Amino acid sequence: MTRPEVAPPRPWTFPAPRETVLRNGIRVLLHDLPGQYVHSLRVVIPSSLATEPPGLDGVSAMTARLLDEGTSEHTAEELAELMERNGMVLGAAVSDGGYLVDVDVPASRLSTAAGLLTAALSDPVFPETEVRRIVRSRLAEIEQERASAGVRAAREMARTLWDPADRAARPGAGSADSVRALTRDDVVAHHARTIGPSGATVVLAGDLSDLDPERILDETLGGWTSSTHEPAPAAVAPVPAADRSRVVVVDRPGSVQTEIVVACPGPDRSTPHGWAPHPVLSFVVGGSPGARLDAVLREDKGYTYGIRCAFRPRVAGGSFVTSGSVRTEVTGEAVQLVLGILDDVRDGLTDAETRAGVDYVSKTAPGRYATADTVADESAALALEGLPPDFTTCNLRAVAELTPESLAEAYRRTVTGEWSVVLVGDAESVVPALDGVVPGTVTTVDV
Amino acid sequence: MPLDYPIHRRTLPNGLRVLVSPDHTVPNVTLNLWVGVGSRHEETGRTGFAHLFEHLMFQGSRDVRSGEHFEALMAEGGRLNATTWFDRTNYFETVPSGALELALWLEADRHGRLLDAVTQENLDNQRDVVKEEKRQRYDNQPYGTALVDVYAAVFPEGHPYHHPTIGSMEDLDAASLQDVHAFFRRYYAPDNTVLTVCGDVEPEEAFILVERHFGPLDAQRRPARADLAQLEPLTAPVRVERRRSVPNDRLHVAFRLPVDGTDELVAATVALDCLGGLSTSRLVRRLVRREQVAVGVHATAWGFVDGVSLGFVVLDIAPDADPETAELALVEELDRLATDGPTAAELEASLAQNERAWLSALASQEERADLISRSTLLHDDPGIVNTHLDRVRAVTPERVAEATRRWLAPDSRAVVAYLTDDVADEEAVA
């Protein structure tokens, strides 16, 4: 049987939202997606982690987490039961640019869900017992994160990559010390100051036929007001550490693998040079078993289950991060190979790589944005980043125009050959293996 | 809302069961294959083989060179992978509609003509990759081997579910090219496979394309052994304790459950929801919210077909709390649920959350295709995707209490405790 020909894909654009404004000024983006019977509702509120009060790192994350732990109408348990009986799930998180609160709910319960979400945002009472409980729970989580090589590595990388005075160098959700210090009053004050309808965007994606989403949202989130909310300053890109070009080994005695993370500062999606090359570069360098990193480290050497790289945009600034784990014995050689491969890309990409990367990023888009939750997540991210709703579609057009030269140029803008390297593993085995393998100093820290 | 995802079914003369579910909302098609072989079919001394074999399926076949399967599909906008589990091995890709035939050609080549290309070099390389996967996901994770201990504690030696899908390092080392050939001939055949096409394609066109590429494959005509008889619950508690460098104590409390596809398993699943599967479950309210001896409680049921399923509750013990207190509370709540059954609110919450989770899964073409393959391979009934929620809705408080009494009795529990090693001089409770 001969190899079949492939018919060209049908044209596709990111589902365009219908834009409207609620009576309190909140901007609304509605994505009608036929056949999507679970609705995804997102609220983004610009806010800056850099304005957390000194010593209270993590107060934003704790505030987000405590939103659904009791309102003036319902206790924490009542609220949990109401949400659960309505098939609703609510999550809240915080990034460098603000809060993201997300709700998924079957279409038939949208109205109830929007009402409960409004109460959680506008009227949380932060009961003392719940604050204490969530603090304890977060402290236990911090210990669990420390025990995980991947999370521990990410934390050390933030500390190595960014200037010590920059908020980005410290964990977004706080350290054990800062979380332990949090009081109910801190959370109440932080909510009053940072969470309000001003500047917020609401995204709703799902099958909107037989519904009046504007009315439902206006009757719920449209009634949300705040007299204390202070508009957030614009997010600022983190300042790289002056001494970021170095190697840090986090000693995790007895580890059978070494977690490797290699990074440098990178762009956000608003970069004036254009975002388009970055996802293509991520794919070609470290986005598949056939990409440059895994072709050597996995498919040729068998050192790893997989090493991946990606440009990770923040709301402002970002990073280019390569990560994966290898067995302890080959750590030295693996680090050398990774750095060599990453540096080699500065010399350019082949036509075949360019075509494969462009095709992958362009043609996978319809599938990556095929469900209500993925459309809502992208739309909410764009809103928080201050990008227009047609960004995704325009970016795909730009992807199609990329050449080996434009890709290499974009790569060289970020990758200068100065790397921050973090290795989480058995220091006794790992450190001697780095001799002559990595440039710069090697520091060892405890797990 | 009654579900009515369209599903068309045909069986090729070689036994391949083909399901087509058209959906034109996105210009993509998902191709999903379930092969009726998983770790439950592995022989002593060859644990982990089904999964290692799955890796070799990406290393080339007669007309496809090593790595080309990934490359060719990704360059056309395909997203693809494969997974191995106790009951099956699953291969899947989602591609733009125009690349469906390419995907079928690639799949047919490896599912029919793999052995023409397998080499010792590829086997050795993928053996190394799988060993790194085991280190990354099990050996180098704080509680990474706890479930391996759970399988061994709950299921008897020699039972198909006694060992994990990842296998052991020794058995991975022992795997030979001869094993690869024998395994492929024994299990990879159209009459041991289900193929689902879900997405932007007309049923008739999909059937023609599948027939064109999979029609020439030979049936094996070797009947599978009958599934084992239902395994009864444990008759006395089993206990395994590990002192480890873990951040906090964690208990896995596991039970044998009725096989997949039974009303009794659905009732037992709802029982586990009431205990620990929801944010308002009894153990969450009591141990996490009120007594605060746990920082997290989770409960889940995994349906299997070979004579038994697995249910377990995970209790993440608060740093300064006593794991025994939490375990005693679990025993009390098991007794209470067995006696009183669930409340109306608990049943409503379980149903509502099951409904959202099921609808969310079906909202994605990929997961819908996977559920259609699953329902057909394991139960010969693709319509389960449309009827499953009716079955959950039919669960009564009495059935939940009954399932709790029969399957979740405290004496039938196996406890795997991972305890912090900073109190190593403390006497372990055997």
PDB file of C-alpha atoms in Angstrom, chain A residues 59 62-63 66 124-128 131 182-195 228:
ATOM      1  CA  VAL A  59      -0.840  36.775  50.573  1.00  0.00           C
ATOM      2  CA  MET A  62      -3.785  32.699  50.026  1.00  0.00           C
ATOM      3  CA  THR A  63      -6.479  35.283  49.342  1.00  0.00           C
ATOM      4  CA  LEU A  66      -9.746  31.483  50.595  1.00  0.00           C
ATOM      5  CA  PRO A 124     -15.833  36.457  51.195  1.00  0.00           C
ATOM      6  CA  VAL A 125     -15.641  36.736  54.998  1.00  0.00           C
ATOM      7  CA  PHE A 126     -12.404  34.805  55.530  1.00  0.00           C
ATOM      8  CA  PRO A 127     -13.365  33.053  58.789  1.00  0.00           C
ATOM      9  CA  GLU A 128     -10.417  32.909  61.199  1.00  0.00           C
ATOM     10  CA  VAL A 131      -7.548  31.087  57.372  1.00  0.00           C
ATOM     11  CA  LEU A 182      -0.123  35.669  57.596  1.00  0.00           C
ATOM     12  CA  THR A 183      -3.142  36.748  59.624  1.00  0.00           C
ATOM     13  CA  ARG A 184      -6.806  37.056  58.790  1.00  0.00           C
ATOM     14  CA  ASP A 185      -6.461  40.836  58.814  1.00  0.00           C
ATOM     15  CA  ASP A 186      -3.750  40.647  56.147  1.00  0.00           C
ATOM     16  CA  VAL A 187      -6.013  38.608  53.912  1.00  0.00           C
ATOM     17  CA  VAL A 188      -9.054  40.850  54.485  1.00  0.00           C
ATOM     18  CA  ALA A 189      -7.011  43.956  53.694  1.00  0.00           C
ATOM     19  CA  HIS A 190      -5.427  42.375  50.648  1.00  0.00           C
ATOM     20  CA  HIS A 191      -8.794  41.306  49.274  1.00  0.00           C
ATOM     21  CA  ALA A 192     -10.207  44.800  49.795  1.00  0.00           C
ATOM     22  CA  ARG A 193      -7.283  46.395  48.004  1.00  0.00           C
ATOM     23  CA  THR A 194      -6.619  43.979  45.124  1.00  0.00           C
ATOM     24  CA  ILE A 195      -9.876  42.235  44.219  1.00  0.00           C
ATOM     25  CA  THR A 228     -11.714  49.901  48.251  1.00  0.00           C
TER      26      THR A 228
END
